[in-house]
Coordinates of C-alpha atoms and ligand atoms in Angstrom, one line a residue:
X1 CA 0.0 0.0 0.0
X2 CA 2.7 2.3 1.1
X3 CA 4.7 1.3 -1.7
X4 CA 2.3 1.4 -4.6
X5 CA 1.1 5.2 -3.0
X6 CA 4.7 6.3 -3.0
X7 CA 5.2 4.9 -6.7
X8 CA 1.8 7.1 -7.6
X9 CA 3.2 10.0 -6.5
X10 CA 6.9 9.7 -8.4
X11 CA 4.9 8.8 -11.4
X12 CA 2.7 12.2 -11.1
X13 CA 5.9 14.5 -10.5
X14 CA 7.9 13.1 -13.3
X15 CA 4.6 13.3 -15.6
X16 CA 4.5 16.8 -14.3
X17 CA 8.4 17.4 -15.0
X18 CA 7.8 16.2 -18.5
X19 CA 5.1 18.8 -18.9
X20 CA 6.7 22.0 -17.4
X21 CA 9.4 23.9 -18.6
X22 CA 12.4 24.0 -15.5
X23 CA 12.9 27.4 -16.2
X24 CA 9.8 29.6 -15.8
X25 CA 7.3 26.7 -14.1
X26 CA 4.9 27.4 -17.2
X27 CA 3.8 24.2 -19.3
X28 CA 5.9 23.0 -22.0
X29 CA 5.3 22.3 -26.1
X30 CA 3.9 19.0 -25.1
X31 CA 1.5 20.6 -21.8
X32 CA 0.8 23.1 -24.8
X33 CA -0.1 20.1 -27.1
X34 CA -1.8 18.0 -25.0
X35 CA -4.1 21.6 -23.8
X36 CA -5.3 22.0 -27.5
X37 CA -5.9 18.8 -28.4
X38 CA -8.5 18.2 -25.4
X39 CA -10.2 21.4 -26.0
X40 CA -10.6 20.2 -29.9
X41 CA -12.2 17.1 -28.7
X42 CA -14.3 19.6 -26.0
X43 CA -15.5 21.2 -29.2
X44 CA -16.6 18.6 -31.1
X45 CA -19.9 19.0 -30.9
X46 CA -19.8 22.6 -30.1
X47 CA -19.6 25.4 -33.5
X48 CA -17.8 27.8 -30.7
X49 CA -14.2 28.8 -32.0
X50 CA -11.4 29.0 -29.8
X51 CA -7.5 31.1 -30.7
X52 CA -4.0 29.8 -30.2
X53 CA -1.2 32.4 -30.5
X54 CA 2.3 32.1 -30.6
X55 CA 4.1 34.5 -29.5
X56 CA 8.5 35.3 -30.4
X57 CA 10.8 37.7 -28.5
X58 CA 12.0 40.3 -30.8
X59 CA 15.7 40.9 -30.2
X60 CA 16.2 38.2 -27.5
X61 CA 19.6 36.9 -29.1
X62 CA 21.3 40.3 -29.2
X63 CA 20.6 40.8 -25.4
X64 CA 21.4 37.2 -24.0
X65 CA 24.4 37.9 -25.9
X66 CA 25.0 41.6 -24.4
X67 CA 23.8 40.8 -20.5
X68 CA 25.0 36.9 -20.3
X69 CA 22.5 34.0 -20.3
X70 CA 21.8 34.6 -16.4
X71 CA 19.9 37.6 -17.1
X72 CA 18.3 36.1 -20.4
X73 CA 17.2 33.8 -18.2
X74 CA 15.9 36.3 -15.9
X75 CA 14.1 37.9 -18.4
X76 CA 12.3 35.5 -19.8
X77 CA 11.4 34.2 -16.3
X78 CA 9.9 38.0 -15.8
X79 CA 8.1 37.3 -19.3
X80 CA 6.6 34.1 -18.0
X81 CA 5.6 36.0 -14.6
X82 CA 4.3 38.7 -17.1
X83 CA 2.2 36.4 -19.3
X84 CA 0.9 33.9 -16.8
X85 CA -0.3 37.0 -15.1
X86 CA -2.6 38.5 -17.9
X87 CA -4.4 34.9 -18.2
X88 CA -7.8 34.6 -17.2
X89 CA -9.0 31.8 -15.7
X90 CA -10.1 29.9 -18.7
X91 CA -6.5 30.9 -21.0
X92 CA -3.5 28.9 -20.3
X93 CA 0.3 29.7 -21.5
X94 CA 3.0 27.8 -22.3
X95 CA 6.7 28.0 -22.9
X96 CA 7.0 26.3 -26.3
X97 CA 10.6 27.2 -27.1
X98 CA 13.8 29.1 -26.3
X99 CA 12.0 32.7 -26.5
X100 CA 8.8 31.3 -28.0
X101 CA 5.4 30.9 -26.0
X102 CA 2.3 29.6 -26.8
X103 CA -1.3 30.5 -25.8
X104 CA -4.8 29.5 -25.7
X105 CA -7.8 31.1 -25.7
X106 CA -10.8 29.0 -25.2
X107 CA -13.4 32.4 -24.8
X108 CA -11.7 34.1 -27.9
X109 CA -14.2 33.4 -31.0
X110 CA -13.0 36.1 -33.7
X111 CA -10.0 37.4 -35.6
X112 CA -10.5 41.1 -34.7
X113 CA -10.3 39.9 -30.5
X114 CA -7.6 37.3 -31.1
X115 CA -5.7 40.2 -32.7
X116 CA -6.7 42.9 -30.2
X117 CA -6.2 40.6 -26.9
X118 CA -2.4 40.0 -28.6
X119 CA -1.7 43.1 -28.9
X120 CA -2.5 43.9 -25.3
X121 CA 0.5 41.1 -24.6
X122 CA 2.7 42.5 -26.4
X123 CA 2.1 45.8 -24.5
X124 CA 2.7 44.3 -21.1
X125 CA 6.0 43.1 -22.7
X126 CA 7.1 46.2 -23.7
X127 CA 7.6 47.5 -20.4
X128 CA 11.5 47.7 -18.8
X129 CA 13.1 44.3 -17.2
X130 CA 15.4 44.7 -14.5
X131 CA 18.7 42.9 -15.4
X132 CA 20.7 44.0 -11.6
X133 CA 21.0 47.6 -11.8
X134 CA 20.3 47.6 -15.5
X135 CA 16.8 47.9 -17.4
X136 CA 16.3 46.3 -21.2
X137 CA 13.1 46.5 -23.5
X138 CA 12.1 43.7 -25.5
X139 CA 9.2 43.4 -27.9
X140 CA 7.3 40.8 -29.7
X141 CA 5.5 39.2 -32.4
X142 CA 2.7 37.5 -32.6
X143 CA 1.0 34.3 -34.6
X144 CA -2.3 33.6 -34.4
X145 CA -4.7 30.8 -36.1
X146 CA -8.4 30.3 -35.1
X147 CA -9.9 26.5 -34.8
X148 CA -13.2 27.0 -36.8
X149 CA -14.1 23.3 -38.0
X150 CA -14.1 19.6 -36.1
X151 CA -11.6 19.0 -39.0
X152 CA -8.6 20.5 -37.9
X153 CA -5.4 19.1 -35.6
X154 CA -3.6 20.3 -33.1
X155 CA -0.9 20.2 -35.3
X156 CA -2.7 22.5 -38.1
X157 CA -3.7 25.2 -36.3
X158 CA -0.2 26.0 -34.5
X159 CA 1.6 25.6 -37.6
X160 CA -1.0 28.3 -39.1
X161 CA -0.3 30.1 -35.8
X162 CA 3.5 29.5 -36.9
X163 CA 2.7 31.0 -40.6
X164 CA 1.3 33.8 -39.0
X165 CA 4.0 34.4 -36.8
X166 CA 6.8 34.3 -39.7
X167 CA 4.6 37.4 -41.5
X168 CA 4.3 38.4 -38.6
X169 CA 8.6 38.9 -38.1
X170 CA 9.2 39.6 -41.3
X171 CA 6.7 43.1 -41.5
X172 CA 8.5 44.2 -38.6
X173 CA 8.5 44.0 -34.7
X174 CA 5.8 44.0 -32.3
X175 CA 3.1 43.0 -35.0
X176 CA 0.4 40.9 -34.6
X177 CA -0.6 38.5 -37.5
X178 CA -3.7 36.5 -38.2
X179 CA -3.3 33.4 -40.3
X180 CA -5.5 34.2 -43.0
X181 CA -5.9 31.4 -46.4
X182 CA -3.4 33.7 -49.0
X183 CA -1.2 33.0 -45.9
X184 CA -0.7 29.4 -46.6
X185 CA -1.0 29.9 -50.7
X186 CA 1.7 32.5 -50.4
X187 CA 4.1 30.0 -48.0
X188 CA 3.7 27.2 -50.8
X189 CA 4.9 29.7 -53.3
X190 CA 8.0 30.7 -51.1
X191 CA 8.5 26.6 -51.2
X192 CA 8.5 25.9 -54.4
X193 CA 10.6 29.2 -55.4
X194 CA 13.4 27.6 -52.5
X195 CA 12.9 24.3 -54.0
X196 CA 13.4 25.7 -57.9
X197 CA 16.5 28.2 -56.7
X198 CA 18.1 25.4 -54.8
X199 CA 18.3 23.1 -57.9
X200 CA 19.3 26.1 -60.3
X201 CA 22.0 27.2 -58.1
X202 CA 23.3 24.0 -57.8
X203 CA 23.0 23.4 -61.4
X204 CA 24.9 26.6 -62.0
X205 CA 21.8 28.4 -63.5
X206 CA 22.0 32.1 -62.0
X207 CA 23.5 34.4 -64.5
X208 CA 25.0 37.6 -63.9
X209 CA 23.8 40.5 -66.0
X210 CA 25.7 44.2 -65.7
X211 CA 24.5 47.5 -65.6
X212 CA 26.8 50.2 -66.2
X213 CA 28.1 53.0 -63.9
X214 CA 28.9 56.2 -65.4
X215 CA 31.4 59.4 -65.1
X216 CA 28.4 61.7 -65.5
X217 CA 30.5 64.6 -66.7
X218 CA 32.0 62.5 -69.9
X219 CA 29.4 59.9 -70.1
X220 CA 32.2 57.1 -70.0
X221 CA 31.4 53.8 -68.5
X222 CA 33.8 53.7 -65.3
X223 CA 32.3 50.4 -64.0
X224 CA 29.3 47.8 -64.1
X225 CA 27.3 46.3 -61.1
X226 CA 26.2 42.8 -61.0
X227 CA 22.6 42.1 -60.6
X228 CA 21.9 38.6 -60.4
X229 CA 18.8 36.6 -62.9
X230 CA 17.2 33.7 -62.6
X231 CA 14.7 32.2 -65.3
X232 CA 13.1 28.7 -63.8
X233 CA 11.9 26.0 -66.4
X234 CA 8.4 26.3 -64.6
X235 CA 8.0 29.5 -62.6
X236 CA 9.7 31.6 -65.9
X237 CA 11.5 34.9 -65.0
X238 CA 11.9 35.5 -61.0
X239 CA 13.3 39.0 -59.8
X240 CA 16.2 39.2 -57.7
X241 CA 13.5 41.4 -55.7
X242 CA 11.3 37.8 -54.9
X243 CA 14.7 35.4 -55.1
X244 CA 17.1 37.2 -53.2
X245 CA 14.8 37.9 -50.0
X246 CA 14.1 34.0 -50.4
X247 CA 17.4 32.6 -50.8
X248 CA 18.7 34.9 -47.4
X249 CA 15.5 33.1 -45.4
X250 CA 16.3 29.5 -46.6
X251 CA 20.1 29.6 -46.3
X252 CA 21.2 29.5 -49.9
X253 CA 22.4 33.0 -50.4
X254 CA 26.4 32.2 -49.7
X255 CA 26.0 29.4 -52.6
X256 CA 23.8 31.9 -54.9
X257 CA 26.7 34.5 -54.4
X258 CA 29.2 32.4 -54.9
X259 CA 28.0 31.5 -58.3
X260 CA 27.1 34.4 -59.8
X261 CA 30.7 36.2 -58.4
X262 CA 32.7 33.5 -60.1
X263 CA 30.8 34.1 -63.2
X264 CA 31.0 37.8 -63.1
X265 CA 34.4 38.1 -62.0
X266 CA 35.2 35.3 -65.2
X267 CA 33.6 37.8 -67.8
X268 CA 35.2 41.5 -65.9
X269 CA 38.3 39.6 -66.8
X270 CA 38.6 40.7 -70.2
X271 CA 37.3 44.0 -69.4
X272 CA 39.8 46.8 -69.7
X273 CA 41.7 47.1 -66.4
X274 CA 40.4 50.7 -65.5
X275 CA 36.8 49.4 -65.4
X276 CA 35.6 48.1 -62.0
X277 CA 33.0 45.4 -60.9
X278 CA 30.7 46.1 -58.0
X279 CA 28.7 43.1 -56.2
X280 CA 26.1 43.1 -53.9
X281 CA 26.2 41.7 -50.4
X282 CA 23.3 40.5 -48.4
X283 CA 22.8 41.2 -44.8
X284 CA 23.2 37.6 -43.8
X285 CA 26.9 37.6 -45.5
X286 CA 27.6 40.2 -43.2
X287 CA 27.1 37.7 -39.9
X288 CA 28.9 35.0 -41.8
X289 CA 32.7 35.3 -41.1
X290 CA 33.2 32.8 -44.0
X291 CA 31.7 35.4 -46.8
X292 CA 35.1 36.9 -47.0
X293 CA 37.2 34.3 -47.4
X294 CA 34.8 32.4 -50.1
X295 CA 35.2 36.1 -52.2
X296 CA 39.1 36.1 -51.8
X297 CA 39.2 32.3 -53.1
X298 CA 36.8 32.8 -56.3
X299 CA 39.4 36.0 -57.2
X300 CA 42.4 33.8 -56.8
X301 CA 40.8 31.2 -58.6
X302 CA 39.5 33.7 -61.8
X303 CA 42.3 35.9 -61.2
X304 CA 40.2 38.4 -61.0
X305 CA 42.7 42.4 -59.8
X306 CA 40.8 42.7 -56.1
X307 CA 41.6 46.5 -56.6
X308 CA 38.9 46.1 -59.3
X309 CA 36.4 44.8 -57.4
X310 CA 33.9 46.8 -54.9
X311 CA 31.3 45.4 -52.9
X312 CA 27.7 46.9 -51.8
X313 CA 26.4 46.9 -48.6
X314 CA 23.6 48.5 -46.9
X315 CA 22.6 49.8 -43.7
X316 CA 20.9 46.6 -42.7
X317 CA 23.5 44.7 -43.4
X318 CA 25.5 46.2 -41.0
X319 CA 22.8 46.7 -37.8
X320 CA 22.6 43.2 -37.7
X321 CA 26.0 42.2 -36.1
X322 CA 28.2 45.4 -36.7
X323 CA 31.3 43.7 -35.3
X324 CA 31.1 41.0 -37.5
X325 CA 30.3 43.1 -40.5
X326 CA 33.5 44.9 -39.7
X327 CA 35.9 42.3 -39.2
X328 CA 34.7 40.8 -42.8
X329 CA 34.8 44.2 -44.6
X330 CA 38.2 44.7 -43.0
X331 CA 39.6 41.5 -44.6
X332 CA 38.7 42.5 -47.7
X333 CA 39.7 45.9 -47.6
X334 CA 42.9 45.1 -46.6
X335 CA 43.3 43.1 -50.2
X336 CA 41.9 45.7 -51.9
X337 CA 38.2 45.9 -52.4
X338 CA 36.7 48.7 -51.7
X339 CA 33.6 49.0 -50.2
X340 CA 29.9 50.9 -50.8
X341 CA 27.0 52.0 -48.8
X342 CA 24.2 51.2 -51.0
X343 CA 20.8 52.6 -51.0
X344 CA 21.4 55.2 -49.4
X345 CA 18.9 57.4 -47.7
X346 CA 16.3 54.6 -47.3
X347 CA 15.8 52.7 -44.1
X348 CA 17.3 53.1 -41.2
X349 CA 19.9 55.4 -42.4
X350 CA 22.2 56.6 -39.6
X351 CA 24.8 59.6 -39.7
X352 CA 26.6 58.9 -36.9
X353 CA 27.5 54.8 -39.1
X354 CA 29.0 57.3 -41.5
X355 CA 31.5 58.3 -38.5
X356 CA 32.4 55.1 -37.4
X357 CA 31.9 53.1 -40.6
X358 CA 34.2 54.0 -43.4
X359 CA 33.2 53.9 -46.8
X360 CA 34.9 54.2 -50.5
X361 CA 31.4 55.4 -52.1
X362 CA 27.9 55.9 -51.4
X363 CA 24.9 55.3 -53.7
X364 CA 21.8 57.9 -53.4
X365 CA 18.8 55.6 -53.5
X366 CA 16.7 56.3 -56.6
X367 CA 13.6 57.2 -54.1
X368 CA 15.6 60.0 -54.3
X369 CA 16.8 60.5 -58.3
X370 CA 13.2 60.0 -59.2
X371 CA 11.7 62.7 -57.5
X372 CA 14.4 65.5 -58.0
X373 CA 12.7 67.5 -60.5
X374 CA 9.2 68.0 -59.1
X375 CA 9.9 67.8 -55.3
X376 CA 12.3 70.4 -53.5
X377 CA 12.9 67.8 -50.1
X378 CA 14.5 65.7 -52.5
X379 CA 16.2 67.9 -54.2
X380 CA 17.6 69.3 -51.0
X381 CA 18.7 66.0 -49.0
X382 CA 20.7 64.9 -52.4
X383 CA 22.8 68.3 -52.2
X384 CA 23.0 67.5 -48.4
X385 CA 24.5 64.4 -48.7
X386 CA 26.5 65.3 -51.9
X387 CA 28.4 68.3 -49.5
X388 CA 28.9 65.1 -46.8
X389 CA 30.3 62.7 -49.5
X390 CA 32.9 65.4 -50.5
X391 CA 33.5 66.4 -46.6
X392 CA 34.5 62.6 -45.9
X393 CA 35.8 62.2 -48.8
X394 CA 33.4 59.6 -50.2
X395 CA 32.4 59.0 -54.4
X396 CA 29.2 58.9 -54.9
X397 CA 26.9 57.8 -57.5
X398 CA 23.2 58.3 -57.9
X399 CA 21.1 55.1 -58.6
X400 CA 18.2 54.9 -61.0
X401 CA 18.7 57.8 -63.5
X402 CA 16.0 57.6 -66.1
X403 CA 16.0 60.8 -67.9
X404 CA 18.5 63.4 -69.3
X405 CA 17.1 66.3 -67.3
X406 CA 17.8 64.3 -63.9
X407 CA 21.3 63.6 -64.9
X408 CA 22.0 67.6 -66.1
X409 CA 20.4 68.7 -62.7
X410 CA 22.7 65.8 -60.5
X411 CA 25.5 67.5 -62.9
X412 CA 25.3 71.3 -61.7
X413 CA 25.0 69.5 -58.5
X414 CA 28.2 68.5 -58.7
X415 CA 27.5 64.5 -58.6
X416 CA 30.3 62.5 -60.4
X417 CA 28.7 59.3 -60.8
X418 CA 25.5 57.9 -61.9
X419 CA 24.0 54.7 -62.6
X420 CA 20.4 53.9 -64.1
X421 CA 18.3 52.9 -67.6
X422 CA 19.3 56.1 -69.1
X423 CA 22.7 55.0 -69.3
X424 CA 21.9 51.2 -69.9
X425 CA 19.7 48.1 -68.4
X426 CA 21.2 45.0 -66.8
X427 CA 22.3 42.8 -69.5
X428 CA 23.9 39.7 -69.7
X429 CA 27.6 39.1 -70.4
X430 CA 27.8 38.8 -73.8
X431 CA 25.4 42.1 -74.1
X432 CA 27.9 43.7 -72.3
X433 CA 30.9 42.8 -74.3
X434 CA 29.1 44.1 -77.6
X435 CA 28.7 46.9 -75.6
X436 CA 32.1 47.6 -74.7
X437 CA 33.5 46.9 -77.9
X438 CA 31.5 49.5 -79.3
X439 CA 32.7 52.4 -75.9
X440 CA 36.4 50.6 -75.7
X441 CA 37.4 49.8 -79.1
X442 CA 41.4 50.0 -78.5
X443 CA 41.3 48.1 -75.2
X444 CA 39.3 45.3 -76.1
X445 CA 41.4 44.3 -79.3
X446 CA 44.5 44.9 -77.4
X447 CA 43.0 42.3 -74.9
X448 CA 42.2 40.2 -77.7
X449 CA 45.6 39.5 -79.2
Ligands
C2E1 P1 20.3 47.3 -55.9 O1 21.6 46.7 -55.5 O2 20.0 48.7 -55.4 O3 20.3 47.4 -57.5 C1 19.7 48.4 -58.3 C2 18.4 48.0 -58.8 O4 17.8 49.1 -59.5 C3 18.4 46.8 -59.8 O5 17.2 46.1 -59.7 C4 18.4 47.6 -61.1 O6 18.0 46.8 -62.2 C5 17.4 48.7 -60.8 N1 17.6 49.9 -61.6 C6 18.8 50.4 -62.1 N2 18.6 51.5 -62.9 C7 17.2 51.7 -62.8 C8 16.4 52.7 -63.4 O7 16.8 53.7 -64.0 N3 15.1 52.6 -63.1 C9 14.6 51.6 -62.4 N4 13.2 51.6 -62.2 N5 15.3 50.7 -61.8 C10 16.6 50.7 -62.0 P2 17.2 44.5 -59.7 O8 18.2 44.0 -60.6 O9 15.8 44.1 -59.8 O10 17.8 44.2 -58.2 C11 17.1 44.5 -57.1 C12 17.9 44.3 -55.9 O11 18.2 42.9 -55.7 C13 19.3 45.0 -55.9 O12 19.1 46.3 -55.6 C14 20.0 44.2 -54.9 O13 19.7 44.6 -53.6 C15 19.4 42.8 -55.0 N6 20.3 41.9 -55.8 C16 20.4 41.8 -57.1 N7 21.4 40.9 -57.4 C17 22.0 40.5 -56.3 C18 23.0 39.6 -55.9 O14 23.7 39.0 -56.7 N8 23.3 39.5 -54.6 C19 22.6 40.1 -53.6 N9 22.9 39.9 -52.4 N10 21.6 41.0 -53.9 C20 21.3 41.2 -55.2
MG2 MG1 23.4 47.5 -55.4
MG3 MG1 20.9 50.2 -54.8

């Protein structure tokens, strides 16, 4: 008797131990799991809807990594305290993951009060943790995916609640999604697209193309940036604009890169020497302290002059991990290639990077070049940051140039570059060679022989 009751109770805690997170006390994925799928089989007979939300710490990396994983722990122990708190007594939350939690709400029947009861969470998470004698902020996003039907699983709605979440992250922090149908249509799309780029890229089938920069005084070619194409058997013609976003999510970028700067840097060979090559970097290269040794190996391998080569970065690239970005853009300066500040003037441009940060050139985002001749604000920031490119010593190139009068007014500006469809489109390799036998007759054949 004593026995079998002693046996009861050790069975209970370590069921109980397999259900709660150590950490914070709250339930676990499997408490989490185990919650929804009762309530589904509660509402079986019952039209009632019910919400489950997942919900992801914006920024929790960054300050585990700045405070030490004692007070990341506290944190999210003070986010457990925090959540558990604004439950009612029919709600339940569980820790799900390293800074992911889950919830349920069995009283919650529509999408406007699953969104508008998340949002008051991530509120109450806003608020300043104590770290000892130190505050941080956090915020969060939100998932969310509403049981309708007897036909759905557990499984279902939190990976609709998991959809939600990633649009969710990737509109911004502290939003609040709800998983909607176009949702799931739009993730199989994203699939496929991974699926397609990972067999082209590994069948070599991303081709650079090159669109000239130009000395906007003479109108001579002084350089080309690669842009990268990709035309799918099935899907036909994706933009870098769809592609490159995707191939940074799903971990194929480096590969991508790769491909297209071996077959760039191969056709800038027989360029003439004076003309440089510029290549763009993603954000996630910039984390990855293998991008720079990958580009110094391709230009030993093509023999491509690193002097010729420049390489364009933006501002997101380097908020990310600035250290890191550093350390990489360091390496390859010290060979060399010089580095830009692309699209400049859009997102979270800061001044005081420009200080800290140096660049070779910057490139005035074509927000900008578009709207010079019909909007003075424009017209003003482009002199402002022409006057700052010439204080610290920066070249600079405006991006997008479409018509003659944009490029005379950039001119009497005093802007030495430019770049855009007035000059010439991306085109392919062999485009560009016809092209530049036609500007660089002499240094071509010379080449030649
Ligand atoms: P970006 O680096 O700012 O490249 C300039 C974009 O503006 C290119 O778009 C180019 O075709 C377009 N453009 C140039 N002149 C004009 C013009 O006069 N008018 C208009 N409307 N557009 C013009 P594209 O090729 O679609 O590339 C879009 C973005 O995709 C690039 O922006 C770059 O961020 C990214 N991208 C392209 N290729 C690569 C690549 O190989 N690697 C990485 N990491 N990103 C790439
Ligand atoms: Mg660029
Ligand atoms: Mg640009």
């Amino acid at each position: 008797m004593q026995t079998s009751f002693g046996t009861g109770q050790a069975n209970r805690e370590s069921t109980d131990l397999a259900f709660t997170d150590p950490l914070t006390g709250l339930g676990n994925h499997r408490r989490f799991f185990d919650k929804v799928d009762r309530l589904i089989s509660d509402r079986a007979d019952d039209p009632a809807p019910f919400t489950v939300g997942i919900l992801d710490l914006d920024g929790f990396k960054p300050i585990n990594d700045l405070f030490g994983h004692k007070a990341g722990d506290d944190i999210l122990i003070q986010v457990a305290m925090r959540l558990r708190a604004s439950m009612d007594g029919h709600s339940t939350v569980c820790r799900i993951g390293a800074d992911e939690f889950a919830y349920l709400y069995p009283m919650v029947f529509s999408e406007e009060a699953a969104a508008e009861k998340s949002r008051m969470l991530i509120e109450i998470l806003s608020a300043p943790y104590d770290v000892g004698e130190r505050t941080a902020r956090l915020s969060a996003s939100v998932g969310c995916s509403l049981f309708y039907s007897g036909d759905e699983t557990t499984e279902i709605l939190i990976n609709k609640a998991e959809t939600a979440l990633y649009h969710a992250k990737r509109s911004g922090r502290g939003r609040v999604v709800v998983y909607t149908r176009e949702m799931e249509e739009a993730a199989k799309r994203v699939t496929r697209i991974e699926q397609a780029l990972r067999r082209a890229v590994s069948a070599g089938e991303v081709e650079p193309h090159f669109q000239p920069i130009v000395d906007l005084n003479t109108r001579r070619t002084i350089g080309f940036e690669t842009l990268a194409r990709w035309t799918d058997r099935d899907l036909g013609s994706v933009p870098p604009t769809v592609f490159i976003p995707i191939a940074e999510e799903r971990g194929i970028i480096g590969p991508l890169s790769q491909l297209v700067l071996r077959k760039a840097t191969e056709a800038a060979r027989i360029w003439p020497k004076e003309l440089f090559l510029s290549f763009n970097l993603s954000p996630s290269q910039l984390v990855d302290q293998n991008t720079g040794l990958h580009i110094l190996a391709i230009l030993e391998r093509t023999g491509f002059d690193p002097r010729r080569l420049e390489i364009e970065i933006t501002e997101t690239g380097l908020m990310n991990d600035p250290a890191s970005a550093e350390k990489i853009v360091e390496d390859l300066r010290r060979v060399g290639i010089r580095v830009s500040l692309d699209d400049f003037g859009t997102g979270q441009s800061s001044l005081g990077r420009l200080r800290e940060f140096h660049f070779d050139k910057l490139k005035i985002d074509r927000a900008f070049v578009s709207s010079i001749l019909d909007d003075r604000p424009s017209e003003h920031i482009i002199r402002a940051i022409l006057a700052m490119c010439e204080g610290l010593g920066m070249d600079v190139v405006a991006e997008g140039i479409e018509q003659e009068a944009q490029a005379d007014r950039l001119v009497q500006f005093g802007c030495a570059g430019g770049q855009g469809y007035l000059f010439g489109k991306p085109v392919d390799a062999d485009a560009t060679l016809g092209y530049l036998r036609d500007s660089f007759r002499g240094a071509l054949r010379a080449k030649a022989v």
